[in-house]
Coordinates of C-alpha atoms in Angstrom, one line a residue:
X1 CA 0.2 16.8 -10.1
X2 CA 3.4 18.8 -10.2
X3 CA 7.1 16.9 -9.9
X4 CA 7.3 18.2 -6.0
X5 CA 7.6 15.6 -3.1
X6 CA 8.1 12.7 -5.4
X7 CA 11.8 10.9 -5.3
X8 CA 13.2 9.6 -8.0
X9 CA 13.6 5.8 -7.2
X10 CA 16.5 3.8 -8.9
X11 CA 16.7 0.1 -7.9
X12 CA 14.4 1.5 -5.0
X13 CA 17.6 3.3 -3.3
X14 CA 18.9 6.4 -4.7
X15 CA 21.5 8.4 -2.8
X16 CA 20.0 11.8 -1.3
X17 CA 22.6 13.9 -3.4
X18 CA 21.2 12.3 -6.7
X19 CA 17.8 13.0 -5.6
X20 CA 15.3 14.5 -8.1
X21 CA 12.3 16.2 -7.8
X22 CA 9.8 13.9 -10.3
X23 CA 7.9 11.2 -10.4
X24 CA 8.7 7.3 -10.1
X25 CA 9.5 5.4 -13.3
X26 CA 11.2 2.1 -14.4
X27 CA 14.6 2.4 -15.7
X28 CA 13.6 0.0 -18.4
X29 CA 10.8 2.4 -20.4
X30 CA 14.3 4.5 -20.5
X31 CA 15.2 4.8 -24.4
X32 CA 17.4 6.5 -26.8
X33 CA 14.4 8.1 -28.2
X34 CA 13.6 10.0 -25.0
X35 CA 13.3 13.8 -25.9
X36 CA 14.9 14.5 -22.5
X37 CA 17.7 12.1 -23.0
X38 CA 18.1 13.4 -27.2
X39 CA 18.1 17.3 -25.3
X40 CA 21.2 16.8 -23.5
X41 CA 23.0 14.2 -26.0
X42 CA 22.5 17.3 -28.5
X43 CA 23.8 19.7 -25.4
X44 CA 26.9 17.5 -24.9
X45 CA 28.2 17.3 -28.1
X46 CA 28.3 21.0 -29.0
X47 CA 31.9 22.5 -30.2
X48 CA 32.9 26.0 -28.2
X49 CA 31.8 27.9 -30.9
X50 CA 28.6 26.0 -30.9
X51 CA 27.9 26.2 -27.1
X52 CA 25.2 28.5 -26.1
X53 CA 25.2 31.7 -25.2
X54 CA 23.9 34.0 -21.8
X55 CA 20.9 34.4 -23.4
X56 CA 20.2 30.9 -24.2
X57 CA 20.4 30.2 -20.7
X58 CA 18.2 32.6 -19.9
X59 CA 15.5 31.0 -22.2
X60 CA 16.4 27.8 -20.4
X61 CA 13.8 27.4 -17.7
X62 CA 14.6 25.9 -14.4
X63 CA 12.1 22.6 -15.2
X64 CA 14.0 22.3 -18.5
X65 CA 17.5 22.5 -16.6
X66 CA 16.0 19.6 -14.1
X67 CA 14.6 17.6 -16.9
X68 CA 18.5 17.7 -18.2
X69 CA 20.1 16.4 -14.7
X70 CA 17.4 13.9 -14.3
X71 CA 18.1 12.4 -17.8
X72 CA 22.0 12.2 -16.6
X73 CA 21.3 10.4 -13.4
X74 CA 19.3 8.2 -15.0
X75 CA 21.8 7.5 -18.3
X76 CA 24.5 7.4 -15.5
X77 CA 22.7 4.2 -13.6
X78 CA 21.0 2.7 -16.6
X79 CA 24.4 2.2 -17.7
X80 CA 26.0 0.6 -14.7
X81 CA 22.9 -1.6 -13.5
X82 CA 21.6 -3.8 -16.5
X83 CA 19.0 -5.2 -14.4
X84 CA 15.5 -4.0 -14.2
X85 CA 13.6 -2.6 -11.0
X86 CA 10.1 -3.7 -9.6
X87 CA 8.1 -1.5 -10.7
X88 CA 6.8 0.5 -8.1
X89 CA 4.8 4.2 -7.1
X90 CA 5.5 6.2 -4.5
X91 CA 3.0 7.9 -2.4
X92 CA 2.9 11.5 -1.1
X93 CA 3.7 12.2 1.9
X94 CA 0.4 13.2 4.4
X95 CA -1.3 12.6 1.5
X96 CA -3.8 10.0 0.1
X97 CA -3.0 7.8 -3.4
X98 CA -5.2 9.1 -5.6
X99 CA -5.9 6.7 -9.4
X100 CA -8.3 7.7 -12.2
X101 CA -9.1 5.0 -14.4
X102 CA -9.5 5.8 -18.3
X103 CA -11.9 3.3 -19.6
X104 CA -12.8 2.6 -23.2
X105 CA -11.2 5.8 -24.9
X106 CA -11.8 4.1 -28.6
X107 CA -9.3 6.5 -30.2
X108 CA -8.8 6.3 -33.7
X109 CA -12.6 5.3 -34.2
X110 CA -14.0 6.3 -37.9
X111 CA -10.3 7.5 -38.8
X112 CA -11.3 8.4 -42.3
X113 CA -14.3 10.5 -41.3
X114 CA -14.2 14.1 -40.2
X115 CA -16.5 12.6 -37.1
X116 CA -13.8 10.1 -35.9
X117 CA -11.4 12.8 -35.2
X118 CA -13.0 14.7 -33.4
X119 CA -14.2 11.9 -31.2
X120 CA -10.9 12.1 -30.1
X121 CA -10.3 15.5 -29.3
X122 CA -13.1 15.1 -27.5
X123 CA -11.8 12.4 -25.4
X124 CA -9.1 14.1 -24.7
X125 CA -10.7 17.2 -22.8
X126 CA -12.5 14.7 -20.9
X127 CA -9.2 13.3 -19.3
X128 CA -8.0 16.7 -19.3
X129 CA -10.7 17.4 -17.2
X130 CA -9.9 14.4 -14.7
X131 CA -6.7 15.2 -14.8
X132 CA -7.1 18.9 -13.8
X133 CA -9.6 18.7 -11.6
X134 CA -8.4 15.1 -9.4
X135 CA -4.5 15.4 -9.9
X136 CA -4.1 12.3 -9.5
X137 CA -0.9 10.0 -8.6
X138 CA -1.4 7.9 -10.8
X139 CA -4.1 6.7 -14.2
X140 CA -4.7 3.5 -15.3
X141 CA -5.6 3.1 -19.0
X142 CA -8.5 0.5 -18.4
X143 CA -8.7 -1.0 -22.3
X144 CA -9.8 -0.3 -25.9
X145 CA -7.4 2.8 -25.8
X146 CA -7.7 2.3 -29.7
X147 CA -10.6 1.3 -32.0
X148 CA -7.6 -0.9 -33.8
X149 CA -10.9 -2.5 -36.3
X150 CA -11.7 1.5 -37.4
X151 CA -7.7 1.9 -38.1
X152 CA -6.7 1.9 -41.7
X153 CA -2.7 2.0 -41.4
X154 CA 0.1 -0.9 -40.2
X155 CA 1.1 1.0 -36.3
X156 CA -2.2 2.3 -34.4
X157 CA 0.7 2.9 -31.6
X158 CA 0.3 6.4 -33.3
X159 CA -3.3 6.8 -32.0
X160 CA -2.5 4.7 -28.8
X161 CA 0.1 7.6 -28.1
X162 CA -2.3 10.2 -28.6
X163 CA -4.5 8.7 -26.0
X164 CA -1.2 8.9 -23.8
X165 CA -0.8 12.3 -24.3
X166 CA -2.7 14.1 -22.0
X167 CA -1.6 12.1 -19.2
X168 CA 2.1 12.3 -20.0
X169 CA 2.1 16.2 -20.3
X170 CA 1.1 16.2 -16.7
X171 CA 4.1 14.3 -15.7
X172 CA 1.7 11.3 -14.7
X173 CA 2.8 7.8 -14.5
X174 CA 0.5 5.5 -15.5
X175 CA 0.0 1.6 -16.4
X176 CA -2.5 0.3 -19.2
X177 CA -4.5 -2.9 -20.0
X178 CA -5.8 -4.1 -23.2
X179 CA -9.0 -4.2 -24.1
X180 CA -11.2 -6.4 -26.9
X181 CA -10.7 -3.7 -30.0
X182 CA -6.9 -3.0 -29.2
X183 CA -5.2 -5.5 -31.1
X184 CA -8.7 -6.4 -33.4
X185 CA -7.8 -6.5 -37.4
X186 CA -9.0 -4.3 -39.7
X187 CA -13.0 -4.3 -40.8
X188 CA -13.7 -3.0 -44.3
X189 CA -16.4 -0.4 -44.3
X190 CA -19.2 -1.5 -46.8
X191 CA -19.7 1.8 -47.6
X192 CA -16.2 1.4 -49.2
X193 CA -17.4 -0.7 -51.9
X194 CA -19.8 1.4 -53.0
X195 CA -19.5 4.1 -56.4
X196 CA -17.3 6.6 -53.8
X197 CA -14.4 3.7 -53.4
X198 CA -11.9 3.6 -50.4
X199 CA -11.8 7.4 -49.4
X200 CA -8.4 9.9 -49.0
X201 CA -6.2 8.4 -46.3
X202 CA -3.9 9.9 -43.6
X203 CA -1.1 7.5 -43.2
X204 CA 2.5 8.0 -41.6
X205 CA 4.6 10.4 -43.9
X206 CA 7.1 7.7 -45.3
X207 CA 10.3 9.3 -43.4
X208 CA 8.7 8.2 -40.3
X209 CA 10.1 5.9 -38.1
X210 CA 6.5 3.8 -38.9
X211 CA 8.5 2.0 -42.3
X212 CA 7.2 0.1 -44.8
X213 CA 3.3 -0.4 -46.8
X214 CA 1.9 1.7 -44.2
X215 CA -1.5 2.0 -45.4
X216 CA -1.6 -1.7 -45.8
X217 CA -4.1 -2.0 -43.1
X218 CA -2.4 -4.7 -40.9
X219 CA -3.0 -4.8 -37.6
X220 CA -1.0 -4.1 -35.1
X221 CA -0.4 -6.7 -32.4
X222 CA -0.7 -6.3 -28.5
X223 CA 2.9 -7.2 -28.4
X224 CA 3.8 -4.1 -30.4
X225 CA 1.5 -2.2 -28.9
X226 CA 2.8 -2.5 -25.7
X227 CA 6.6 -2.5 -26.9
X228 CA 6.3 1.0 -28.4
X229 CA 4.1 2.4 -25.3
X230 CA 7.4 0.7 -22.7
X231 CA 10.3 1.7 -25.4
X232 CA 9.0 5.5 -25.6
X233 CA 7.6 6.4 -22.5
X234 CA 9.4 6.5 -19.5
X235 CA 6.5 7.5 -17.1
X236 CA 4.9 4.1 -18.1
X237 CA 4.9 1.3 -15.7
X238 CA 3.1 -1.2 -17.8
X239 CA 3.8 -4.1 -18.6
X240 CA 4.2 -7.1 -21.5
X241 CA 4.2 -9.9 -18.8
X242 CA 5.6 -13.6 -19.1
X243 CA 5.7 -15.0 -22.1
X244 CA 4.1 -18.4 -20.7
X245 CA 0.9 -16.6 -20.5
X246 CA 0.8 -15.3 -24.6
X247 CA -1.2 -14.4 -26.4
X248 CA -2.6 -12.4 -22.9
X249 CA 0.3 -10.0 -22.7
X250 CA -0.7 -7.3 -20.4
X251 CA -0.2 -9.3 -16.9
X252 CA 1.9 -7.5 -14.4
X253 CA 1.7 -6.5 -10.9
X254 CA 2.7 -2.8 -9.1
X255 CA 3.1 -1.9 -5.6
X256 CA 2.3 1.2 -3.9
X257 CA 5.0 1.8 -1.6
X258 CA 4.6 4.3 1.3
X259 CA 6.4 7.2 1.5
X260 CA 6.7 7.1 5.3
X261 CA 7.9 3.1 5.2
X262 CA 9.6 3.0 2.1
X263 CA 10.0 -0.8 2.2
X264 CA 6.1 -1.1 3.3
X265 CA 4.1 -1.9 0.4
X266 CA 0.4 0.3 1.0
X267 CA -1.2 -2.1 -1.9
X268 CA -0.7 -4.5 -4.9
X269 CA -2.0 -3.2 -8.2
X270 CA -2.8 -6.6 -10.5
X271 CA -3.1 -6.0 -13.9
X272 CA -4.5 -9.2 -16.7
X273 CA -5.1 -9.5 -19.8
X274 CA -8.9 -10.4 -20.3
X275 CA -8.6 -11.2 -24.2
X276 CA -10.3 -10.5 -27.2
X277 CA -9.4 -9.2 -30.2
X278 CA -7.4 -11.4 -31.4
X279 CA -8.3 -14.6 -29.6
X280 CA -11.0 -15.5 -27.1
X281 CA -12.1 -12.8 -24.5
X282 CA -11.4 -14.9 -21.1
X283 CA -8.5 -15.3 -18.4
X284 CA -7.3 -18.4 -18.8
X285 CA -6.6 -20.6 -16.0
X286 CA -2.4 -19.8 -16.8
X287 CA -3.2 -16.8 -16.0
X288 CA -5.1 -17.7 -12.5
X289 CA -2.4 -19.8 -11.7
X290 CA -0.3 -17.1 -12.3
X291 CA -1.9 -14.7 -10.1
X292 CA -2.1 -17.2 -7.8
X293 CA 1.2 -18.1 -7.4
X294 CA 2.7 -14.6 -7.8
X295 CA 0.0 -13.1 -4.6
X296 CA 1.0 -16.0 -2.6
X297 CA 4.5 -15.2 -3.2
X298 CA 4.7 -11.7 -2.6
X299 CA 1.7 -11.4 0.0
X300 CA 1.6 -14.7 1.5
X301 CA -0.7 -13.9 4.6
X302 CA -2.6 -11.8 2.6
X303 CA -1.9 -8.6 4.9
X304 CA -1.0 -6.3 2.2
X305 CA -4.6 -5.1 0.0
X306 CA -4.9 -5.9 -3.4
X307 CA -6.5 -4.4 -6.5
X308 CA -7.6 -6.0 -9.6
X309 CA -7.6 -4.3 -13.2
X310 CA -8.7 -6.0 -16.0
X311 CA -11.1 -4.8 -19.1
X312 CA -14.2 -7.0 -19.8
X313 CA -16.2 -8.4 -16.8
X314 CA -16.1 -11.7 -15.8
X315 CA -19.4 -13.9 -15.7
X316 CA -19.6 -13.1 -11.5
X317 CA -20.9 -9.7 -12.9
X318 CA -24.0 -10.9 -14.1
X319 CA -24.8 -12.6 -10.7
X320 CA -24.6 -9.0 -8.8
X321 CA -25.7 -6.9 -11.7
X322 CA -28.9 -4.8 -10.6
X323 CA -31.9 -5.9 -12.4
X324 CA -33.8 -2.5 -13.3
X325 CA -32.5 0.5 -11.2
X326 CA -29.8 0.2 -8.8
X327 CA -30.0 0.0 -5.2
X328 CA -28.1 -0.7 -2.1
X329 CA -25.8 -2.5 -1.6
X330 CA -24.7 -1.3 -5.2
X331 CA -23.5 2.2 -5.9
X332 CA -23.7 3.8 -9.1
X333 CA -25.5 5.8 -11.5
X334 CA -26.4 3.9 -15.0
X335 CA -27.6 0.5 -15.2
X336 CA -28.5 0.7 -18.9
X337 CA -27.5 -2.4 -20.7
X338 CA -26.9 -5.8 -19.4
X339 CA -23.4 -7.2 -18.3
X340 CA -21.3 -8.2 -21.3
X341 CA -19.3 -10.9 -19.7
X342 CA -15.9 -13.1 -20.6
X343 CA -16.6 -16.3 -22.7
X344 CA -16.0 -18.8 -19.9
X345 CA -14.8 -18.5 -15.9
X346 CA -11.3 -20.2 -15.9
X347 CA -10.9 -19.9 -12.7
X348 CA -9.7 -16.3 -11.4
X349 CA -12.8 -15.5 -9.7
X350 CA -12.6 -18.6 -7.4
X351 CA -9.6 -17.5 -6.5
X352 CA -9.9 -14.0 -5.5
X353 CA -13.0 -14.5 -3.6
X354 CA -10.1 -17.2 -1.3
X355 CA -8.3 -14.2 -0.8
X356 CA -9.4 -11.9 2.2
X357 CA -6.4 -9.3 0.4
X358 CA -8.5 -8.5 -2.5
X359 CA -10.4 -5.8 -2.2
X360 CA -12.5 -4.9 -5.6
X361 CA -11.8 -5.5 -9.1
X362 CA -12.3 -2.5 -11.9
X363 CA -13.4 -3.3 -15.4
X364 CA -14.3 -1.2 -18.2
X365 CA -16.6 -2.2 -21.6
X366 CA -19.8 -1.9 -20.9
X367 CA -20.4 2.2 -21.6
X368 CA -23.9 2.0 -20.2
X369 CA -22.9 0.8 -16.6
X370 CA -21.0 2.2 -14.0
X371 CA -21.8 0.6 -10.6
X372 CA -20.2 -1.3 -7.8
X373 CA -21.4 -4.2 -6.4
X374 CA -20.4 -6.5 -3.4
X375 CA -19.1 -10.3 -4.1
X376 CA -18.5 -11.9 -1.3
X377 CA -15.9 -10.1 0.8
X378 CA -14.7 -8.1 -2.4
X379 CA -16.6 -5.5 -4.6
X380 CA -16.9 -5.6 -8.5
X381 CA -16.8 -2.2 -10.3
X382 CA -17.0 -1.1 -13.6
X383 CA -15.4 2.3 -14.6
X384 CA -17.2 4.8 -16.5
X385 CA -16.8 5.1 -20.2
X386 CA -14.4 8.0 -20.3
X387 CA -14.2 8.4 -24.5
X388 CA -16.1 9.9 -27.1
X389 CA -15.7 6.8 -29.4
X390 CA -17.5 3.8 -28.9
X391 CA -21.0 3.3 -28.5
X392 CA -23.3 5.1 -26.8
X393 CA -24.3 8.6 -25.8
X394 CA -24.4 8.9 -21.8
X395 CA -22.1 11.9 -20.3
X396 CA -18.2 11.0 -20.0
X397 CA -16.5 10.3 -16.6
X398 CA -13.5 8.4 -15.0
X399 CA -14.2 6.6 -11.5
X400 CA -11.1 7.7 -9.3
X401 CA -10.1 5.6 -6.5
X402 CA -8.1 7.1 -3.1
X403 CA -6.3 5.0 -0.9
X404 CA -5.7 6.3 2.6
X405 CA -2.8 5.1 4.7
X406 CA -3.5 6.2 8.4
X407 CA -6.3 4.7 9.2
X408 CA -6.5 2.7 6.0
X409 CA -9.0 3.1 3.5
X410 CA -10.3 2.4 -0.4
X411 CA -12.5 5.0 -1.4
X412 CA -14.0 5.6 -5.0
X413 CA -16.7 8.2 -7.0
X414 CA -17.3 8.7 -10.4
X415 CA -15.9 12.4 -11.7
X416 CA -17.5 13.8 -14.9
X417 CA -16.7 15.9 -17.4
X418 CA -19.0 18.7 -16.3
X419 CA -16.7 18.5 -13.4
X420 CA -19.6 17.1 -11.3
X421 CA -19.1 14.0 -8.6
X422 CA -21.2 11.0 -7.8
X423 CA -21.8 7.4 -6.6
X424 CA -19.2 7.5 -3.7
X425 CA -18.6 4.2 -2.0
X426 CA -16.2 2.9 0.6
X427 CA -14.7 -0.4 -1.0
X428 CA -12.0 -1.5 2.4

């Protein structure tokens, strides 16, 4: 989507004159490292001999100039508010919220092969695609953004980024989950140990702000991970989450504000941390609580909607899960593999089912299924595998999801790459 319509929100209240045509972002994910903010210090600190001339400002183009004034309003209050906003989106407005999820992308899959690579190039014209074609407001990266087991150097933020990419060209804020391979050590190919040895290796140049043995093949924690996507990006909204709740560190919650009731929050985007990796794959029952408390606090008579993200399925999957083909009151298009649930129920599903709010929750890792199913009052939904990595051959897709305000409504279908649209369902 282009920049047009969307305000520029700083502690939620920005003065009309300082009003910028762009999207919402956190004044946090606002670094030194910004290009934008690197543009202008460089600007500032020419000599008079040095400043431009006409004709540079002529090769200046307008979205460049507003790129500059929207760095300086935002250098201007980051420096006199050290505090950090609730993260928030803005809708459009007389316009739906539109979200395409990005599940299991697996960049960085088979890095020393010439097939890995192009796995992810791959990937990427599928989101292109999405991105193209939906425009959405907003993309939620739904886990295993990175193969981190396949990745033979000490920072897979670099592959993590290019997953980014396409998303972030487009001006598109987005939040992200971690998955069971995004934070996994390192697994030595056998073929490694064979007569051909460890093979060439394309590791960080060593003037790169990635220091030290970089071909070491460490992994790279969640933590980081999600430090380097927050410190570099400013159109991210995610989030590292308490620290009572480690090693789970994406756990966070957004709201959708309405454009026509600024202070009127249109629906709560909860975001967990379902493991793996690194420890077990399960939400534990801090993390419930947490939910818990936090939905209570901010939505105590559960009148605002609420949306669930989180990567591997819990164990209420299996229960709904269509036995052979799929049928109503499921939607969807493949049922070919069986539900690869959490290691134990901690508690979370017990207490979304309580809560009339919560509306469906979205999941990712199984590449073989894509439907929805009612639970109760609330649907379960997987994604649809949207990367080339990863196992599995069936065609590449996102599941979008539009939320209408007037009357209100959660819609969601399945785009593919091909462009082509399917399993529609009404979720509220």
């Amino acid at each position: 989507m282009p920049f047009d319509n969307y305000d520029l929100q700083i502690n939620g209240n920005i003065p009309s004159q300082y009003s910028v045509r762009t999207r919402p972002i956190a004044l946090r994910h606002l670094q030194s490292s910004s290009p934008t903010i690197n543009l202008f210090k460089q600007f500032n600190s020419l000599s008079p001999i040095q400043m431009p001339t006409s004709s540079y400002f002529t090769i200046l183009s307008n979205s460049c100039l507003a790129l500059l004034f929207q760095a300086f309003f935002i250098s201007i209050a980051a420096s006199s508010d050290h505090h950090t906003p609730e993260n928030h989106i803005r809708t459009r407005a007389d316009a739906p919220f539109k979200v395409a999820l990005f599940a299991d992308l697996h960049f960085g899959e088979n890095a020393w092969t010439d097939w890995g690579p192009k796995q992810d190039v791959n990937s990427t014209k599928v989101m292109s695609s999405v991105l193209d074609t939906e425009t959405p407001d907003f993309v939620v990266y739904l886990g295993d953004v990175v193969t981190a087991n396949n990745i033979p150097i000490a920072n897979a933020s670099l592959y993590w980024d290019q997953a980014l990419s396409p998303t972030r060209s487009r001006g598109t804020p987005w939040a992200s989950v971690f998955g069971n391979h995004d934070d996994a050590p390192f697994e030595w190919p056998m073929e490694w140990f064979a007569a051909s040895g460890i093979p060439q290796l394309v590791c960080p140049v060593p003037n790169s702000s990635y220091s030290g043995e970089e071909c070491s093949f460490w992994g790279t924690s969640r933590l980081e991970l999600m430090k380097n996507e927050m410190d570099n990006n400013v159109l991210s909204l995610s989030k590292s989450g308490p620290q009572d709740l480690w090693p789970g560190i994406s756990n966070y919650v957004l709201q959708v504000l309405s454009k026509e009731k600024p202070h009127t929050p249109l629906v709560y985007l909860y975001f967990l941390d379902s493991g793996g990796g690194t420890y077990p794959e399960v939400i534990s029952t801090a993390q419930a609580d947490w939910f818990k408390r936090i939905s209570e606090e901010i939505n105590p008579d559960s009148g605002v909607p609420e949306l669930i993200f989180w990567h591997i399925p819990s164990k209420a999957y299996k229960k709904v899960a269509p036995k052979f083909r799929i049928h109503k009151p499921c939607v969807g298009s493949i049922n070919k593999e069986k539900v690869a649930a959490q290691e134990a129920e901690m508690g979370i599903m017990k207490i979304l089912v309580k809560r009339p709010s919560v509306k469906a929750v979205f999941v990712g890792h199984n590449h073989g299924l894509d439907w929805c199913c009612p639970y109760g009052q609330l649907w379960l939904c997987f994604a649809r595998h949207t990367g080339y990595g990863g196992y599995g051959n069936w065609a590449r897709g996102s599941r979008i999801l539009e939320i209408n305000e007037r009357p209100f409504s959660i819609s969601s279908w399945i785009r593919m790459e091909d462009g082509s649209v399917h399993s529609e369902v009404i979720l509220s």
